[in-house]
mmCIF file of C-alpha atoms in Angstrom:
data_model
loop_
_atom_site.group_PDB
_atom_site.id
_atom_site.type_symbol
_atom_site.label_atom_id
_atom_site.label_comp_id
_atom_site.label_asym_id
_atom_site.label_seq_id
_atom_site.Cartn_x
_atom_site.Cartn_y
_atom_site.Cartn_z
ATOM 1 C CA MET A 1 -5.520 11.700 -6.809
ATOM 2 C CA TYR A 2 -6.509 8.300 -8.030
ATOM 3 C CA ILE A 3 -6.190 4.756 -6.686
ATOM 4 C CA ASP A 4 -2.836 3.693 -8.224
ATOM 5 C CA ARG A 5 -1.070 6.773 -6.992
ATOM 6 C CA MET A 6 -2.623 6.655 -3.568
ATOM 7 C CA LEU A 7 -1.758 2.989 -3.276
ATOM 8 C CA ARG A 8 1.947 3.667 -3.892
ATOM 9 C CA ILE A 9 1.980 6.574 -1.450
ATOM 10 C CA ILE A 10 0.365 4.513 1.315
ATOM 11 C CA ALA A 11 2.570 1.457 0.673
ATOM 12 C CA GLY A 12 5.723 3.618 0.754
ATOM 13 C CA PHE A 13 4.541 5.322 3.965
ATOM 14 C CA PHE A 14 3.832 1.971 5.613
ATOM 15 C CA ILE A 15 7.241 0.584 4.696
ATOM 16 C CA LEU A 16 9.085 3.699 5.946
ATOM 17 C CA LEU A 17 7.024 3.714 9.133
ATOM 18 C CA SER A 18 7.627 0.069 9.908
ATOM 19 C CA VAL A 19 11.374 0.324 9.226
ATOM 20 C CA THR A 20 11.493 3.411 11.556
ATOM 21 C CA LEU A 21 9.559 1.553 14.240
ATOM 22 C CA ALA A 22 11.850 -1.491 13.868
ATOM 23 C CA HIS A 23 14.906 0.688 14.303
ATOM 24 C CA PHE A 24 13.676 2.752 17.286
ATOM 25 C CA HIS A 25 11.181 0.442 19.029
ATOM 26 C CA ASN A 26 11.176 -3.292 18.130
ATOM 27 C CA ILE A 27 12.745 -5.360 15.355
ATOM 28 C CA ASN A 28 9.505 -7.280 14.983
ATOM 29 C CA TRP A 29 8.044 -4.356 13.065
ATOM 30 C CA LEU A 30 9.974 -5.699 10.048
ATOM 31 C CA TRP A 31 7.248 -8.365 9.787
ATOM 32 C CA PHE A 32 4.908 -5.589 8.812
ATOM 33 C CA THR A 33 7.434 -4.429 6.203
ATOM 34 C CA ALA A 34 7.448 -8.027 4.816
ATOM 35 C CA PHE A 35 3.626 -8.089 4.803
ATOM 36 C CA VAL A 36 3.403 -4.883 2.737
ATOM 37 C CA GLY A 37 6.096 -6.147 0.392
ATOM 38 C CA LEU A 38 4.317 -9.466 -0.074
ATOM 39 C CA ASN A 39 1.010 -7.671 -0.831
ATOM 40 C CA LEU A 40 2.757 -5.468 -3.438
ATOM 41 C CA PHE A 41 4.305 -8.588 -5.017
ATOM 42 C CA GLN A 42 1.061 -10.501 -5.300
ATOM 43 C CA SER A 43 -0.835 -7.472 -6.501
ATOM 44 C CA GLY A 44 1.648 -7.304 -9.419
ATOM 45 C CA PHE A 45 0.300 -10.685 -10.534
ATOM 46 C CA THR A 46 -3.340 -10.395 -9.552
ATOM 47 C CA ASN A 47 -3.960 -6.628 -9.936
ATOM 48 C CA TRP A 48 -5.758 -6.626 -6.578
ATOM 49 C CA CYS A 49 -4.828 -5.733 -3.013
ATOM 50 C CA PRO A 50 -6.871 -5.046 0.081
ATOM 51 C CA MET A 51 -5.964 -1.378 0.095
ATOM 52 C CA MET A 52 -7.416 -0.898 -3.369
ATOM 53 C CA THR A 53 -10.756 -2.210 -2.101
ATOM 54 C CA ILE A 54 -10.625 0.180 0.885
ATOM 55 C CA LEU A 55 -9.765 3.196 -1.387
ATOM 56 C CA GLU A 56 -12.574 2.283 -3.791
ATOM 57 C CA LYS A 57 -15.069 2.161 -0.908
ATOM 58 C CA ALA A 58 -13.674 5.532 0.275
ATOM 59 C CA GLY A 59 -14.611 7.019 -3.121
ATOM 60 C CA VAL A 60 -11.118 7.485 -4.555
ATOM 61 C CA PRO A 61 -11.396 7.499 -8.405
ATOM 62 C CA LYS A 62 -9.731 4.745 -10.359
ATOM 63 C CA PHE A 63 -8.312 7.013 -13.062
ATOM 64 C CA PRO A 64 -7.207 10.643 -13.283
ATOM 65 C CA LYS A 65 -9.897 13.161 -14.243
ATOM 66 C CA GLY A 66 -10.181 13.668 -17.991
ATOM 67 C CA CYS A 67 -8.166 10.637 -19.076
ATOM 68 C CA GLY A 68 -11.116 8.929 -20.806
ATOM 69 C CA CYS A 69 -10.144 5.554 -19.298
ATOM 70 C CA LYS A 70 -12.781 3.115 -18.085
#
């Protein structure tokens, strides 16, 4: 796996988790959903988000193996 794919998986998981928690536990979990959405929105313009930095430091490659991208 590479960063872009992991980022989408993690963001999708966070959104589903927060919506589930809002439904079963407390409606205020929707603020977390909004936070994730806002981060996705701003990363579309800036090509940066905090999770990308975390994944880079964890050693997740930026591109798929063998793509020749740099």
